[in-house]
PDB file of C-alpha atoms in Angstrom:
ATOM      1  CA  MET A  26     108.101  94.297 114.756  1.00 57.00           C
ATOM      2  CA  SER A  27     111.527  92.928 115.150  1.00 63.00           C
ATOM      3  CA  THR A  28     109.779  89.975 113.954  1.00 68.00           C
ATOM      4  CA  ILE A  29     108.818  91.758 110.814  1.00 69.00           C
ATOM      5  CA  ARG A  30     112.675  92.797 109.661  1.00 85.00           C
ATOM      6  CA  ASN A  31     113.036  90.873 106.929  1.00 91.00           C
ATOM      7  CA  LYS A  32     109.070  89.282 106.016  1.00 93.00           C
ATOM      8  CA  VAL A  33     107.649  88.850 102.289  1.00 94.00           C
ATOM      9  CA  GLN A  34     103.814  87.687 101.942  1.00 96.00           C
ATOM     10  CA  LEU A  35     103.028  86.717  98.135  1.00 96.00           C
ATOM     11  CA  ILE A  36      99.671  85.608  96.705  1.00 96.00           C
ATOM     12  CA  GLY A  37     100.237  84.412  93.176  1.00 96.00           C
ATOM     13  CA  ASN A  38     100.641  81.859  89.946  1.00 96.00           C
ATOM     14  CA  VAL A  39     103.019  79.235  90.125  1.00 97.00           C
ATOM     15  CA  GLY A  40     104.965  79.811  86.838  1.00 95.00           C
ATOM     16  CA  ARG A  41     106.926  76.610  85.797  1.00 94.00           C
ATOM     17  CA  GLU A  42     106.742  73.055  87.897  1.00 96.00           C
ATOM     18  CA  PRO A  43     108.459  73.070  90.102  1.00 97.00           C
ATOM     19  CA  GLU A  44     111.567  72.223  90.558  1.00 97.00           C
ATOM     20  CA  ILE A  45     112.416  68.904  93.391  1.00 96.00           C
ATOM     21  CA  VAL A  46     116.067  67.817  94.498  1.00 96.00           C
ATOM     22  CA  ASN A  47     116.863  65.023  97.210  1.00 94.00           C
ATOM     23  CA  LEU A  48     120.172  65.945  98.946  1.00 91.00           C
ATOM     24  CA  ASP A  49     122.232  63.827 100.171  1.00 92.00           C
ATOM     25  CA  SER A  50     122.536  64.923 103.476  1.00 91.00           C
ATOM     26  CA  GLY A  51     118.761  63.744 103.235  1.00 89.00           C
ATOM     27  CA  LYS A  52     117.319  66.979 103.097  1.00 92.00           C
ATOM     28  CA  LYS A  53     114.318  68.024 100.559  1.00 96.00           C
ATOM     29  CA  LEU A  54     114.451  71.248  98.036  1.00 96.00           C
ATOM     30  CA  ALA A  55     111.679  72.865  96.308  1.00 97.00           C
ATOM     31  CA  LYS A  56     112.704  76.092  93.801  1.00 97.00           C
ATOM     32  CA  PHE A  57     110.243  77.176  91.681  1.00 97.00           C
ATOM     33  CA  SER A  58     108.797  80.662  90.442  1.00 97.00           C
ATOM     34  CA  VAL A  59     105.904  83.007  91.735  1.00 97.00           C
ATOM     35  CA  ALA A  60     104.160  85.664  89.419  1.00 97.00           C
ATOM     36  CA  THR A  61     102.781  88.354  90.949  1.00 96.00           C
ATOM     37  CA  ASN A  62      99.710  90.711  89.459  1.00 93.00           C
ATOM     38  CA  GLU A  63      98.713  94.328  89.895  1.00 93.00           C
ATOM     39  CA  SER A  64      96.510  96.064  87.396  1.00 92.00           C
ATOM     40  CA  TYR A  65      96.154 100.222  87.396  1.00 92.00           C
ATOM     41  CA  LYS A  66      95.094 102.966  84.782  1.00 92.00           C
ATOM     42  CA  ASN A  67      98.261 104.850  83.304  1.00 91.00           C
ATOM     43  CA  GLY A  68      97.812 108.132  82.497  1.00 90.00           C
ATOM     44  CA  ASN A  69      95.655 107.888  79.192  1.00 91.00           C
ATOM     45  CA  GLY A  70      93.819 105.663  81.027  1.00 91.00           C
ATOM     46  CA  GLU A  71      93.714 102.514  79.523  1.00 92.00           C
ATOM     47  CA  ARG A  72      94.573  99.882  81.908  1.00 94.00           C
ATOM     48  CA  VAL A  73      97.899  98.116  82.166  1.00 93.00           C
ATOM     49  CA  THR A  74      98.638  94.928  84.003  1.00 92.00           C
ATOM     50  CA  ASP A  75     102.092  94.651  85.464  1.00 93.00           C
ATOM     51  CA  THR A  76     103.712  91.537  86.248  1.00 95.00           C
ATOM     52  CA  GLN A  77     106.614  90.472  88.877  1.00 96.00           C
ATOM     53  CA  TRP A  78     108.687  87.664  88.837  1.00 97.00           C
ATOM     54  CA  HIS A  79     109.851  85.810  92.216  1.00 97.00           C
ATOM     55  CA  ASN A  80     112.214  83.188  92.534  1.00 97.00           C
ATOM     56  CA  ILE A  81     110.847  80.222  95.221  1.00 97.00           C
ATOM     57  CA  VAL A  82     112.804  77.938  97.314  1.00 97.00           C
ATOM     58  CA  ALA A  83     111.696  75.609 100.268  1.00 97.00           C
ATOM     59  CA  TRP A  84     113.750  72.658 102.019  1.00 96.00           C
ATOM     60  CA  GLY A  85     112.121  70.290 104.058  1.00 94.00           C
ATOM     61  CA  LYS A  86     108.635  69.989 104.855  1.00 94.00           C
ATOM     62  CA  THR A  87     107.040  72.385 103.309  1.00 96.00           C
ATOM     63  CA  ALA A  88     109.348  71.405  99.948  1.00 96.00           C
ATOM     64  CA  GLU A  89     107.838  68.561 100.888  1.00 95.00           C
ATOM     65  CA  LEU A  90     104.010  69.961 100.326  1.00 95.00           C
ATOM     66  CA  VAL A  91     105.592  71.401  97.669  1.00 96.00           C
ATOM     67  CA  GLU A  92     106.174  67.888  95.833  1.00 96.00           C
ATOM     68  CA  LYS A  93     102.736  66.771  96.738  1.00 95.00           C
ATOM     69  CA  TYR A  94     100.409  69.991  96.155  1.00 94.00           C
ATOM     70  CA  VAL A  95     101.872  71.909  93.577  1.00 95.00           C
ATOM     71  CA  ASN A  96     101.608  72.385  89.809  1.00 95.00           C
ATOM     72  CA  LYS A  97     101.826  75.230  87.211  1.00 96.00           C
ATOM     73  CA  GLY A  98      99.107  77.352  87.839  1.00 94.00           C
ATOM     74  CA  LYS A  99      98.469  76.531  90.739  1.00 95.00           C
ATOM     75  CA  GLU A 100      97.239  80.193  93.298  1.00 96.00           C
ATOM     76  CA  VAL A 101      99.157  80.518  96.303  1.00 97.00           C
ATOM     77  CA  GLY A 102     100.273  81.935  99.261  1.00 97.00           C
ATOM     78  CA  VAL A 103     104.303  82.651 100.346  1.00 97.00           C
ATOM     79  CA  GLU A 104     105.374  83.675 103.229  1.00 96.00           C
ATOM     80  CA  GLY A 105     109.710  83.644 103.709  1.00 96.00           C
ATOM     81  CA  LYS A 106     112.392  85.728 104.219  1.00 95.00           C
ATOM     82  CA  LEU A 107     114.380  88.091 100.783  1.00 95.00           C
ATOM     83  CA  THR A 108     117.820  86.336 100.777  1.00 95.00           C
ATOM     84  CA  SER A 109     120.349  86.906  97.950  1.00 94.00           C
ATOM     85  CA  ARG A 110     123.322  85.558  96.603  1.00 92.00           C
ATOM     86  CA  SER A 111     126.122  85.382  94.562  1.00 93.00           C
ATOM     87  CA  TRP A 112     127.938  83.005  92.880  1.00 91.00           C
ATOM     88  CA  ASP A 113     129.990  82.916  89.427  1.00 93.00           C
ATOM     89  CA  ASP A 114     128.872  80.666  86.368  1.00 92.00           C
ATOM     90  CA  LYS A 115     130.487  78.138  83.775  1.00 93.00           C
ATOM     91  CA  ASP A 116     132.124  80.792  82.235  1.00 93.00           C
ATOM     92  CA  GLY A 117     133.378  82.262  85.354  1.00 91.00           C
ATOM     93  CA  THR A 118     131.081  85.754  85.519  1.00 94.00           C
ATOM     94  CA  LYS A 119     129.190  87.094  88.702  1.00 94.00           C
ATOM     95  CA  ARG A 120     125.818  86.210  88.641  1.00 94.00           C
ATOM     96  CA  TYR A 121     123.165  87.120  91.189  1.00 95.00           C
ATOM     97  CA  ILE A 122     119.705  86.009  92.739  1.00 93.00           C
ATOM     98  CA  THR A 123     117.155  87.353  95.109  1.00 94.00           C
ATOM     99  CA  GLU A 124     115.056  84.319  96.431  1.00 96.00           C
ATOM    100  CA  VAL A 125     112.257  83.697  99.147  1.00 97.00           C
ATOM    101  CA  VAL A 126     112.756  81.664 101.128  1.00 97.00           C
ATOM    102  CA  CYS A 127     109.347  79.956 102.283  1.00 97.00           C
ATOM    103  CA  ASN A 128     108.180  78.573 105.220  1.00 94.00           C
ATOM    104  CA  GLU A 129     104.551  78.783 104.873  1.00 95.00           C
ATOM    105  CA  LEU A 130     103.268  77.918 102.403  1.00 96.00           C
ATOM    106  CA  LEU A 131      99.441  77.951 101.419  1.00 95.00           C
ATOM    107  CA  LEU A 132      97.207  76.015  98.822  1.00 94.00           C
ATOM    108  CA  MET A 133      94.678  78.663  97.291  1.00 91.00           C
ATOM    109  CA  GLY A 134      91.692  78.350  94.898  1.00 74.00           C
ATOM    110  CA  SER A 135      89.683  74.998  94.009  1.00 63.00           C
ATOM    111  CA  LYS A 136      90.796  71.252  94.837  1.00 55.00           C
ATOM    112  CA  SER A 137      91.638  70.345  91.920  1.00 50.00           C
TER     113      SER A 137
END
């Protein structure tokens, strides 16, 4: 069980064009968001869809795959681990973000 302590698997649609960063070290970084949807019926019997947005980051070869094949709207499967970080913005306000660091990417849907 130790191999699944911090493991995330998501299937959803890419919400915006990936941002690709080429670092001075030669490494590549890709950042994008994925929307997952869950549908259920509320107390009145009405169908409700709950959309959750997830921030995804990919490094190296995975980032290269993102750059080449992933576009806004594309359905993808992502596997990775959750990470949280904080920083001070330009106004000095502490900001927090939780991201999925992607180590496996599955391209889904049509090949177009």
